[in-house]
Amino acid sequence: MDMPSQNDSPVRGTKRKYAGDGSEMRDSGNELATIADPTISSPTVTPDTHLVPVPLVPRNDDYFKTLYTKETDFRLLGERDPEFKAVLRHGSSLDFTDPASVMQLTKTLLKLDFGLRVDLPADRLCPPVPNRHNYILWLKDLLDSSAPSYRGAYEPGRGVVGLDVGTGASLVYPLLGCAQRPAWSFVATDVDARSLAYARRNAAINGVQSRVRIVGPRDAAATDPLVPLDELGLDSIDFVMTNPPFYASAAELADLARQKARPPSGACTGAPVEMVYADGGEVGFVRRLVDESLVLRERVQWYTAMLGKQSSLDVLIADLRGRGGVTNYAVTAFVQGSRTRRWAVGWSFGARRPGASASRGCEPPGGKKLLPPSTEATVATWPVEEEAVDSSSSSSTERLGRAVCEAVATLDLVSWSWDRTRSRGLGFADGNVWSRAYRRKKARGVHPITTTSGDGDKDNPASSPGQKQQQQQQQRCEQCAFGFSVEVRTSKDPGETGKEDNVVAVVVVRWLQGNDHVLFESFAGFLRNSLRLP
Ligand SMILES: C[S@@+](CC[C@H](N)C(=O)[O-])C[C@H]1O[C@@H](n2cnc3c(N)ncnc32)[C@H](O)[C@@H]1O
């Protein structure tokens, strides 16, 4: 979960732009529940006509990627939202020690940037939007780059189901996920009845009840699973996410709040029920998730968790690699402004490997040794000449693409296809079919690799012979020891001249499937040596 740091605490009234590092706040009590709900024990309820269901407007992925990449200009935000303007000091600065101001910032960003409205209780966490958004961006990257289609890109039609363990009153992750991905749906759990009542209301306000199933209150006892797939009647889901309770005791929570040197009304980092996990804080909570994942395994493609401390990341990666024998995992950092950094870890028992930006999204202070094996390698770089005007001559990218296809054509692959429009090829092999040893054996008439046969299509009957064949081929590829893509991209390379306009074409190999990192390294080496560049 978000850990407040001493440095986050601005002096009251100082001018400061919000760089997304507002720590978890508890409201002072002057923001009240705004829609009457008998299940919420709010002392005073003020009806607010703004809070009627709002339709979510899907926007393109690039829009979401660029959000919060620059410091937020509060004056501008105030011009766009009068409710935010009302809490600004001198029209341009925000008092981060005032819970009502921080809560308004959260509401304003959710409203303006995502079209979301939330009702937040005074005595529960108020989520900093940029940090929560970072988690969703990372999940999108993780899931897109390890999708069953191997396309390595966003597929709007792909239905994805996620479980948010400990969703909180704001329901922030399911709301952000639904706002960005129309085909995503969620199950959201919590142990806190008060938070859940607000979460249900926030689902209703945003009209996402059919896409977010809110379950609980769960029993906090360790006997009540964090990932209750059987109870929910779910065979499998795509991901689990959690921002776990951080502290191991209420005393630790109070201690850190004191260190932040904020007045009590503004210093609070959430109610103990949300923030304390007595059985070991965030490490204990995520270990519990690891335990469950070791039983559920591939019923969830990605298990993920956000962490407040880098030391927790070290401990959990060691646990996953050691006890869990996990090799397919991802590490990233969510950085907001210059000070606030959170970590996240994800792991999978499946064979589909995520891209480098998702799996090696940061270099932890503990060093590169904490990172999972690399899944991308650049095997060739070629200067892009000025493209010929004559339409009969082909571009450097096309010629490089042809060179890739020629090199790969010499191999005994289970499948290889080249997409000319994307300059990208997709291939599958049963093993190392590029080694000299393989070729020698093949020349002697020995089939060097024993292949496994598919399970057939008994569970998924195809309607036409063409579809049937396609399905069988897909199943065959899924069982291959190695899956890869080769892509020709152009990029700017300042090179030795330092000139930004020096454009090069690069050939990038991506490890898409398999459990043997050596196979990937060796294939990249084969391609590096055998590409006859144009
Ligand atoms: C740090 S808060 C995160 C809230 C929200 N997801 C966010 O990011 O703002 C942790 C949440 O986990 C919930 N929680 C604690 N133990 C839980 C459990 N065993 N199962 C589900 N939720 C739990 C708490 O009530 C709290 O809402």
XYZ file of C-alpha atoms and ligand atoms in Angstrom:
561
model
C 0.000 0.000 0.000
C 1.021 3.578 -0.079
C 3.491 4.355 2.589
C 3.568 7.947 3.674
C 7.071 9.291 3.719
C 8.306 12.134 5.859
C 9.298 14.078 2.807
C 5.778 14.047 1.478
C 4.626 16.461 4.118
C 4.422 19.995 2.813
C 4.278 22.952 5.163
C 0.756 24.270 5.487
C 0.023 26.917 2.981
C 3.183 26.505 0.966
C 2.776 26.694 -2.750
C 3.140 23.269 -4.258
C 2.109 21.565 -7.400
C 0.641 18.114 -7.018
C 2.981 15.608 -8.555
C 0.785 12.694 -7.555
C 2.578 11.933 -4.352
C -0.238 12.930 -2.015
C -0.162 10.256 0.634
C -3.212 8.418 1.870
C -5.413 10.857 3.729
C -8.245 10.582 6.142
C -10.748 13.336 5.851
C -11.146 15.765 8.706
C -14.858 15.171 8.781
C -16.150 18.110 6.822
C -16.687 16.048 3.636
C -19.755 13.974 4.162
C -21.426 11.103 2.428
C -23.564 12.587 -0.270
C -26.220 10.013 -1.102
C -28.340 8.488 1.613
C -27.633 4.790 2.029
C -28.962 2.907 5.042
C -25.959 0.591 5.008
C -23.556 3.440 5.570
C -23.318 4.708 9.099
C -22.415 8.227 8.157
C -23.602 10.690 10.803
C -24.824 13.331 8.365
C -25.824 12.789 4.781
C -26.074 15.653 2.357
C -27.785 14.925 -0.966
C -25.711 16.024 -3.934
C -27.407 16.373 -7.272
C -24.067 16.013 -9.094
C -23.910 12.364 -8.161
C -26.164 10.806 -10.749
C -24.941 7.844 -12.842
C -22.533 9.058 -15.490
C -21.794 7.161 -18.704
C -18.116 6.244 -19.077
C -16.564 7.695 -22.201
C -13.892 5.335 -23.553
C -10.786 7.171 -24.719
C -7.819 5.899 -26.581
C -4.941 4.240 -24.759
C -2.409 6.937 -25.664
C -4.512 9.487 -23.842
C -4.271 7.482 -20.616
C -0.542 6.833 -21.044
C 0.249 10.528 -21.099
C -1.771 11.432 -18.010
C 0.329 12.673 -15.070
C 3.575 12.585 -16.982
C 3.955 16.277 -16.181
C 3.307 18.139 -12.954
C -0.301 19.068 -12.493
C -1.007 22.759 -12.827
C -3.461 23.497 -10.029
C -4.505 26.862 -11.399
C -5.516 25.241 -14.676
C -7.288 22.444 -12.844
C -9.205 25.064 -10.872
C -10.279 26.729 -14.093
C -11.659 23.419 -15.310
C -13.427 22.524 -12.081
C -15.013 25.163 -9.822
C -15.183 22.665 -6.951
C -11.407 22.376 -7.071
C -10.982 26.120 -7.427
C -12.890 26.521 -4.165
C -10.181 24.645 -2.213
C -7.191 26.349 -3.808
C -5.158 28.822 -1.798
C -4.357 32.004 -3.670
C -5.779 30.352 -6.763
C -2.831 28.082 -7.440
C -1.636 26.044 -4.460
C -3.106 23.171 -2.529
C -2.834 22.638 1.200
C -1.849 18.994 1.436
C -2.346 19.015 5.180
C -6.042 19.681 4.689
C -7.860 16.383 4.094
C -10.830 18.061 2.404
C -8.514 19.691 -0.152
C -6.734 16.420 -0.877
C -10.055 14.616 -1.222
C -11.277 17.255 -3.650
C -8.118 16.785 -5.715
C -8.858 13.062 -5.994
C -12.468 13.731 -6.979
C -11.484 16.362 -9.508
C -8.842 14.227 -11.219
C -11.195 11.242 -11.420
C -13.917 13.461 -12.859
C -11.868 15.431 -15.382
C -9.422 12.768 -16.518
C -11.610 9.648 -16.441
C -15.216 10.849 -16.312
C -15.635 9.145 -12.913
C -17.507 10.407 -9.861
C -16.834 9.090 -6.408
C -18.335 9.494 -3.017
C -15.658 9.109 -0.353
C -16.182 8.690 3.378
C -14.405 10.968 5.777
C -12.738 8.209 7.715
C -11.285 5.960 5.030
C -8.398 6.180 2.584
C -8.538 8.781 -0.111
C -6.568 7.291 -3.021
C -3.955 9.428 -4.820
C -5.124 9.089 -8.413
C -1.779 9.161 -10.318
C -0.381 6.323 -8.226
C -3.483 4.163 -8.671
C -3.524 4.975 -12.378
C 0.091 3.788 -12.668
C -0.926 0.364 -11.383
C -3.648 0.102 -14.053
C -1.239 1.232 -16.798
C 1.225 -1.456 -15.754
C -1.495 -4.131 -15.695
C -2.564 -3.173 -19.210
C 1.021 -3.556 -20.415
C 1.454 -6.869 -18.580
C -1.772 -8.345 -19.951
C -1.465 -6.984 -23.498
C 2.096 -8.201 -23.880
C 1.269 -11.722 -22.661
C -2.129 -12.151 -24.332
C -3.258 -15.523 -25.720
C -3.262 -14.111 -29.257
C 0.470 -13.221 -29.004
C -0.351 -9.972 -30.815
C 1.535 -7.881 -28.275
C -0.917 -5.020 -28.577
C -4.185 -3.856 -27.094
C -7.127 -5.862 -28.392
C -10.348 -3.963 -27.650
C -12.483 -7.086 -28.020
C -10.519 -9.160 -25.492
C -12.585 -9.740 -22.359
C -10.438 -9.578 -19.222
C -11.545 -10.401 -15.678
C -9.599 -9.108 -12.676
C -9.936 -9.468 -8.924
C -9.150 -6.473 -6.715
C -8.398 -7.750 -3.213
C -9.148 -4.970 -0.708
C -10.888 -2.528 -3.007
C -11.556 0.102 -0.346
C -14.391 2.633 -0.214
C -13.338 4.374 -3.405
C -13.430 1.233 -5.581
C -10.645 3.058 -7.342
C -8.990 0.239 -9.291
C -12.142 -1.289 -10.784
C -13.376 2.200 -11.692
C -10.105 3.173 -13.374
C -9.963 -0.187 -15.156
C -13.552 0.029 -16.424
C -13.045 3.621 -17.577
C -10.044 2.629 -19.709
C -10.915 -0.801 -20.988
C -14.536 -1.354 -22.059
C -14.114 -5.159 -22.167
C -12.664 -5.466 -18.646
C -14.710 -6.543 -15.661
C -13.843 -6.974 -12.003
C -14.585 -8.796 -8.813
C -13.820 -6.545 -5.835
C -13.525 -7.743 -2.235
C -12.934 -6.196 1.148
C -13.233 -7.051 4.811
C -14.570 -3.664 5.822
C -18.356 -3.326 5.654
C -18.264 0.463 5.680
C -15.829 0.623 2.762
C -17.891 -1.910 0.831
C -21.080 0.109 1.253
C -19.334 3.086 -0.327
C -17.745 0.890 -2.981
C -21.188 -0.402 -3.989
C -22.467 3.096 -4.213
C -19.508 4.212 -6.299
C -20.212 1.355 -8.708
C -23.821 2.546 -8.997
C -22.908 6.214 -9.453
C -20.684 5.258 -12.378
C -23.126 2.742 -13.838
C -20.681 -0.189 -13.680
C -22.660 -2.594 -11.467
C -22.847 -5.132 -14.290
C -19.060 -5.035 -14.710
C -17.959 -4.916 -11.072
C -19.096 -7.633 -8.729
C -18.532 -6.503 -5.163
C -18.106 -9.319 -2.667
C -17.977 -9.092 1.108
C -17.400 -8.248 3.795
C -14.923 -11.099 3.748
C -13.700 -12.645 6.942
C -10.255 -11.226 7.727
C -9.163 -14.591 9.135
C -6.507 -16.314 7.090
C -8.928 -19.207 6.563
C -11.020 -17.013 4.250
C -9.087 -17.059 0.961
C -7.953 -13.847 -0.691
C -8.661 -15.361 -4.115
C -11.901 -17.293 -3.609
C -12.338 -18.558 -7.166
C -14.369 -21.649 -6.221
C -16.657 -19.663 -3.950
C -17.207 -17.172 -6.757
C -17.926 -19.945 -9.251
C -15.018 -18.826 -11.426
C -12.859 -21.357 -13.178
C -10.112 -18.911 -14.062
C -9.435 -15.180 -14.235
C -6.840 -12.980 -15.905
C -5.363 -11.147 -12.960
C -5.393 -10.479 -9.248
C -4.386 -7.068 -7.963
C -3.988 -5.723 -4.461
C -2.795 -2.685 -2.613
C -2.401 -4.528 0.682
C -2.590 -3.174 4.222
C 0.914 -1.956 4.849
C 1.490 -1.866 8.567
C 2.018 -4.783 10.896
C 0.441 -3.014 13.880
C -1.653 -0.013 14.852
C 1.363 1.279 16.815
C 3.472 1.292 13.629
C 0.704 3.171 11.812
C 0.485 5.787 14.585
C 4.255 6.079 14.697
C 4.589 6.820 11.003
C 1.715 9.288 11.110
C 3.567 11.099 13.915
C 6.783 11.152 11.925
C 4.969 12.885 9.118
C 4.517 15.807 11.503
C 1.087 16.660 10.289
C -1.747 17.819 12.498
C -3.899 14.813 13.471
C -6.788 15.664 11.171
C -4.577 15.741 8.146
C -1.940 13.230 9.095
C -4.036 10.159 9.079
C -3.211 7.552 6.551
C -6.424 5.584 6.763
C -8.349 3.619 9.366
C -6.500 0.765 11.121
C -8.944 -1.738 9.618
C -7.667 -0.759 6.164
C -4.034 -0.222 6.955
C -2.974 -2.905 9.402
C -2.350 -6.550 8.666
C -1.228 -7.952 11.994
C 0.286 -11.046 10.456
C 3.313 -9.311 8.976
C 2.082 -6.120 7.247
C 2.370 -6.002 3.453
C 4.911 -8.832 3.253
C 2.656 -11.089 5.334
C -0.371 -10.225 3.190
C 1.384 -10.831 -0.136
C 2.955 -14.041 1.180
C -0.577 -15.222 1.812
C -1.318 -14.439 -1.822
C 1.803 -16.357 -2.874
C 0.627 -19.359 -0.801
C -2.751 -19.320 -2.518
C -1.192 -18.873 -5.945
C 0.925 -21.978 -5.417
C -2.332 -23.932 -5.183
C -4.389 -22.079 -7.812
C -1.462 -21.738 -10.223
C -2.658 -21.163 -13.806
C -6.239 -20.468 -12.792
C -5.018 -16.872 -12.610
C -2.710 -15.636 -15.343
C -1.122 -12.825 -13.314
C -0.982 -12.437 -9.543
C 0.117 -8.880 -8.726
C 0.621 -6.664 -5.679
C 1.711 -3.112 -4.983
C 4.307 -2.628 -2.252
C 5.308 0.383 -0.194
C 8.825 -0.731 0.663
C 11.631 -1.854 -1.568
C 12.747 -4.283 1.145
C 9.369 -6.024 0.799
C 10.067 -6.450 -2.909
C 13.417 -8.141 -2.182
C 11.856 -10.533 0.322
C 8.937 -11.445 -1.920
C 11.020 -12.015 -5.046
C 13.305 -14.325 -3.075
C 10.212 -16.139 -1.827
C 8.718 -16.493 -5.310
C 11.934 -17.689 -6.879
C 12.889 -19.968 -4.008
C 9.821 -21.518 -2.465
C 7.618 -20.954 -5.496
C 10.137 -21.880 -8.204
C 8.706 -18.995 -10.222
C 10.727 -17.729 -13.198
C 7.982 -15.817 -14.990
C 7.570 -12.626 -13.006
C 7.514 -8.872 -13.436
C 8.822 -5.985 -11.375
C 8.097 -2.309 -11.710
C 8.141 0.965 -9.822
C 5.457 3.614 -9.746
C 7.181 6.935 -9.497
C 5.308 10.112 -8.815
C 7.177 13.361 -8.665
C 10.681 13.235 -7.284
C 9.928 11.597 -3.975
C 7.241 9.005 -3.990
C 8.002 5.554 -5.250
C 5.983 2.400 -4.891
C 6.925 -1.020 -6.124
C 4.897 -3.719 -7.759
C 5.476 -7.375 -8.391
C 3.543 -9.795 -10.579
C 4.040 -13.504 -11.142
C 2.602 -16.160 -13.400
C 2.655 -19.931 -13.651
C 1.795 -19.707 -17.330
C 4.343 -19.865 -20.143
C 3.472 -16.577 -21.876
C 6.152 -13.981 -21.181
C 5.442 -10.255 -20.840
C 7.340 -7.489 -22.637
C 10.349 -5.741 -21.146
C 8.535 -2.541 -20.183
C 6.138 -4.559 -18.018
C 8.520 -7.167 -16.617
C 11.635 -5.073 -16.099
C 10.013 -1.693 -15.609
C 12.657 -0.426 -13.194
C 16.012 -1.164 -11.735
C 15.472 -1.907 -8.052
C 18.069 -0.493 -5.635
C 18.814 -4.135 -4.767
C 20.241 -4.446 -8.291
C 19.432 -6.088 -11.606
C 19.732 -9.493 -9.988
C 16.201 -9.011 -8.677
C 14.799 -8.644 -12.171
C 13.360 -11.513 -14.202
C 15.216 -12.684 -17.331
C 15.085 -10.286 -20.228
C 12.421 -10.974 -22.882
C 13.657 -8.640 -25.623
C 16.868 -8.388 -27.637
C 17.900 -6.102 -30.491
C 19.719 -8.311 -32.979
C 20.414 -5.863 -35.799
C 20.552 -2.129 -36.399
C 20.572 -0.673 -39.883
C 20.648 2.944 -41.040
C 17.519 4.022 -42.847
C 18.418 5.563 -46.154
C 16.286 8.200 -47.692
C 13.426 6.157 -49.034
C 13.313 5.884 -52.807
C 10.564 7.758 -54.576
C 10.254 5.002 -57.104
C 7.357 2.868 -55.874
C 8.917 -0.318 -57.268
C 11.837 -0.171 -54.864
C 11.220 -1.309 -51.321
C 11.983 0.479 -48.085
C 14.760 -0.469 -45.651
C 12.154 -1.885 -43.293
C 10.760 -4.150 -46.010
C 14.196 -5.345 -47.007
C 15.079 -6.076 -43.399
C 11.793 -7.933 -43.036
C 12.721 -10.068 -46.033
C 16.126 -10.808 -44.511
C 14.433 -11.967 -41.314
C 12.050 -14.229 -43.247
C 14.934 -15.747 -45.237
C 16.876 -16.536 -42.053
C 13.881 -18.054 -40.311
C 12.793 -20.033 -43.395
C 15.814 -22.327 -42.933
C 14.423 -23.592 -39.617
C 12.089 -26.458 -38.734
C 9.495 -24.321 -37.023
C 6.061 -25.516 -35.964
C 4.664 -22.256 -37.250
C 5.907 -18.997 -38.774
C 3.883 -16.102 -40.157
C 4.907 -12.636 -41.266
C 2.585 -9.658 -40.940
C 3.755 -7.172 -43.573
C 1.675 -4.285 -42.289
C 3.224 -4.533 -38.822
C 6.650 -5.754 -40.051
C 6.343 -8.468 -37.470
C 6.726 -12.221 -37.594
C 5.409 -14.770 -35.119
C 7.058 -18.156 -34.706
C 6.930 -21.304 -32.599
C 9.432 -24.111 -32.184
C 9.491 -27.370 -30.271
C 13.018 -26.735 -29.122
C 16.389 -25.579 -30.358
C 15.984 -26.185 -34.078
C 18.728 -23.719 -35.022
C 21.653 -25.434 -33.290
C 24.354 -27.247 -35.280
C 23.607 -30.402 -33.305
C 19.996 -30.326 -34.463
C 20.947 -29.797 -38.088
C 23.507 -32.605 -37.987
C 21.004 -35.065 -36.570
C 18.425 -33.992 -39.085
C 20.905 -34.542 -41.917
C 21.361 -38.117 -40.618
C 17.603 -38.637 -40.838
C 17.043 -38.625 -37.062
C 14.158 -36.491 -35.795
C 16.044 -34.613 -33.099
C 13.072 -33.284 -31.110
C 10.176 -35.330 -29.822
C 7.007 -33.299 -30.114
C 3.931 -33.582 -27.945
C 0.598 -33.981 -29.688
C -2.271 -31.604 -28.994
C -5.307 -32.463 -26.877
C -7.485 -32.056 -29.910
C -10.498 -29.791 -29.952
C -12.969 -31.845 -27.980
C -13.861 -28.972 -25.623
C -14.210 -26.434 -28.347
C -15.752 -27.826 -31.491
C -15.080 -25.692 -34.536
C -17.798 -25.292 -37.127
C -15.803 -25.494 -40.356
C -12.769 -27.576 -41.394
C -10.788 -24.337 -41.821
C -11.598 -23.204 -38.306
C -10.842 -26.648 -36.973
C -7.416 -26.613 -38.561
C -6.732 -23.132 -37.229
C -7.760 -24.180 -33.752
C -5.560 -27.256 -33.854
C -2.636 -25.155 -35.013
C -3.232 -22.674 -32.190
C -3.298 -25.487 -29.632
C -0.158 -26.927 -31.106
C 1.639 -23.570 -30.803
C 0.507 -23.126 -27.196
C 2.338 -26.347 -26.348
C 5.578 -25.324 -28.009
C 8.676 -24.939 -25.855
C 9.496 -21.634 -27.492
C 7.401 -18.843 -28.983
C 8.849 -15.610 -30.324
C 8.194 -12.572 -32.439
C 10.647 -10.694 -34.644
C 9.816 -7.107 -35.417
C 11.455 -4.504 -37.610
C 11.000 -1.052 -36.132
C 12.412 2.309 -36.950
C 13.710 4.499 -34.187
C 15.772 7.603 -33.664
C 19.352 6.884 -32.779
C 21.666 9.778 -31.937
C 24.577 7.383 -32.628
C 28.109 8.727 -32.601
C 27.108 11.988 -34.223
C 24.641 12.722 -31.415
C 22.135 13.843 -34.055
C 18.550 13.082 -33.029
C 17.413 12.857 -36.645
C 19.604 9.842 -37.331
C 16.959 7.207 -38.068
C 17.748 3.503 -37.845
C 15.794 0.332 -38.439
C 16.198 -2.249 -35.686
C 15.319 -5.918 -35.580
C 13.932 -6.837 -32.176
C 13.312 -10.399 -31.012
C 10.721 -10.917 -28.299
C 10.486 -14.029 -26.172
C 6.746 -14.725 -26.090
C 6.457 -18.214 -24.706
C 8.383 -20.880 -22.864
C 10.217 -21.521 -19.653
C 13.765 -21.752 -20.920
C 15.573 -18.461 -21.042
C 18.610 -20.117 -22.662
C 16.485 -20.998 -25.707
C 15.593 -17.349 -26.147
C 19.186 -16.143 -25.774
C 20.401 -18.749 -28.198
C 17.730 -17.951 -30.776
C 18.591 -14.243 -30.563
C 22.247 -15.205 -31.157
C 21.305 -17.334 -34.161
C 19.391 -14.460 -35.723
C 22.144 -11.959 -34.952
C 24.650 -14.142 -36.798
C 22.513 -15.224 -39.704
C 20.750 -12.021 -40.762
C 22.118 -11.065 -44.147
C 21.393 -7.391 -44.054
C 20.349 -5.666 -47.290
C -4.404 -0.052 1.635
S -6.077 -0.361 1.490
C -6.339 -0.240 -0.270
C -7.664 0.343 -0.664
C -7.772 0.634 -2.181
N -7.595 -0.549 -2.950
C -6.758 1.663 -2.607
O -5.780 1.291 -3.249
O -6.943 2.840 -2.320
C -6.176 -2.068 1.853
C -7.571 -2.624 1.777
O -7.539 -4.036 1.994
C -8.662 -4.410 2.773
N -8.374 -5.730 3.370
C -7.654 -6.032 4.467
N -7.625 -7.372 4.661
C -8.326 -7.927 3.638
C -8.675 -9.260 3.268
N -8.283 -10.298 4.001
N -9.431 -9.451 2.164
C -9.841 -8.407 1.411
N -9.556 -7.123 1.728
C -8.810 -6.880 2.817
C -8.785 -3.256 3.745
O -10.046 -3.173 4.351
C -8.492 -2.066 2.830
O -9.662 -1.605 2.211
